[in-house]
């Protein structure tokens, strides 16, 4: 005979499922493209081919880079993005979208 389903048991199951999902999501985010292990040309090509890409530039540091203004909101401005890659201290990968013209 199965034990009865109670609100407490459902809450525990839901909490466990949500916790597992959160951990899996965090692990996937940390596995994204990592600028520190990419060559400059690879990083630049990734942004150009996708139009926009979220790249990891350090522990828990992620930024979105775009190839042109078509990938920014209408009221945003392009800011040139120079990043550090495995083989370059200053690699132009594209742009970031910013809400200030002076950023």
Coordinates of C-alpha atoms in Angstrom, one line a residue:
X1 CA 0.0 0.0 0.0
X2 CA 1.3 3.4 -1.0
X3 CA 1.6 6.2 1.7
X4 CA -1.0 8.9 1.3
X5 CA 0.1 12.0 -0.7
X6 CA 0.2 15.0 1.7
X7 CA 0.9 18.7 1.2
X8 CA 4.1 18.3 3.1
X9 CA 5.3 15.5 0.9
X10 CA 4.4 17.5 -2.2
X11 CA 6.3 20.5 -0.9
X12 CA 9.4 18.4 -0.3
X13 CA 9.3 16.9 -3.8
X14 CA 8.8 20.4 -5.3
X15 CA 11.6 21.9 -3.3
X16 CA 14.0 19.0 -4.4
X17 CA 13.0 19.4 -8.0
X18 CA 13.5 23.2 -8.0
X19 CA 16.9 22.8 -6.2
X20 CA 18.1 20.3 -8.8
X21 CA 17.0 22.6 -11.6
X22 CA 18.8 25.6 -10.1
X23 CA 22.0 23.6 -9.7
X24 CA 21.8 22.3 -13.3
X25 CA 21.2 25.8 -14.6
X26 CA 24.1 27.2 -12.7
X27 CA 26.4 24.5 -14.0
X28 CA 25.4 25.2 -17.6
X29 CA 26.0 28.9 -17.2
X30 CA 29.5 28.3 -16.0
X31 CA 30.2 26.1 -19.0
X32 CA 29.5 28.9 -21.6
X33 CA 32.1 30.2 -24.0
X34 CA 35.1 31.3 -21.9
X35 CA 37.2 34.2 -23.2
X36 CA 40.2 33.1 -21.1
X37 CA 40.5 29.9 -23.1
X38 CA 39.6 31.3 -26.5
X39 CA 41.8 32.7 -29.2
X40 CA 41.0 36.3 -30.2
X41 CA 39.9 35.2 -33.7
X42 CA 37.6 32.6 -32.2
X43 CA 35.8 35.1 -29.9
X44 CA 35.4 37.6 -32.7
X45 CA 34.1 34.9 -35.1
X46 CA 31.6 33.7 -32.5
X47 CA 30.0 37.1 -32.0
X48 CA 30.0 37.8 -35.7
X49 CA 28.4 34.4 -36.6
X50 CA 25.7 34.5 -33.9
X51 CA 25.0 38.3 -33.9
X52 CA 25.2 38.3 -30.2
X53 CA 26.8 36.1 -27.6
X54 CA 27.1 35.9 -23.8
X55 CA 30.7 35.2 -23.0
X56 CA 32.4 34.3 -19.7
X57 CA 35.3 36.6 -18.9
X58 CA 36.0 35.4 -15.3
X59 CA 34.5 33.6 -12.4
X60 CA 30.8 34.4 -12.5
X61 CA 31.4 37.3 -14.9
X62 CA 29.3 37.1 -18.1
X63 CA 28.8 39.9 -20.6
X64 CA 26.7 40.1 -23.8
X65 CA 28.6 41.2 -27.0
X66 CA 26.9 42.1 -30.3
X67 CA 28.1 42.5 -33.8
X68 CA 26.0 45.6 -34.6
X69 CA 23.1 47.8 -33.4
X70 CA 20.5 45.4 -34.8
X71 CA 21.1 43.3 -31.7
X72 CA 20.5 46.2 -29.2
X73 CA 17.2 47.8 -28.1
X74 CA 16.1 50.8 -30.1
X75 CA 17.2 53.4 -27.5
X76 CA 20.6 51.9 -26.8
X77 CA 24.1 52.8 -28.1
X78 CA 27.0 50.7 -29.2
X79 CA 30.1 50.7 -27.1
X80 CA 33.3 49.0 -28.6
X81 CA 34.2 46.0 -26.6
X82 CA 37.9 45.1 -26.1
X83 CA 38.4 41.9 -24.0
X84 CA 41.2 39.7 -22.8
X85 CA 41.5 36.4 -24.5
X86 CA 44.0 33.5 -24.3
X87 CA 46.3 35.1 -26.8
X88 CA 45.5 38.8 -26.6
X89 CA 45.2 41.4 -23.8
X90 CA 43.1 43.6 -26.0
X91 CA 40.9 41.8 -28.5
X92 CA 38.1 43.7 -30.3
X93 CA 35.1 41.2 -30.3
X94 CA 32.4 43.6 -31.2
X95 CA 30.2 45.9 -29.1
X96 CA 28.1 46.0 -25.9
X97 CA 24.8 47.7 -25.8
X98 CA 24.6 50.6 -23.4
X99 CA 22.0 53.1 -22.5
X100 CA 24.4 56.1 -22.4
X101 CA 26.2 57.5 -25.4
X102 CA 29.3 58.2 -23.2
X103 CA 29.7 54.6 -21.9

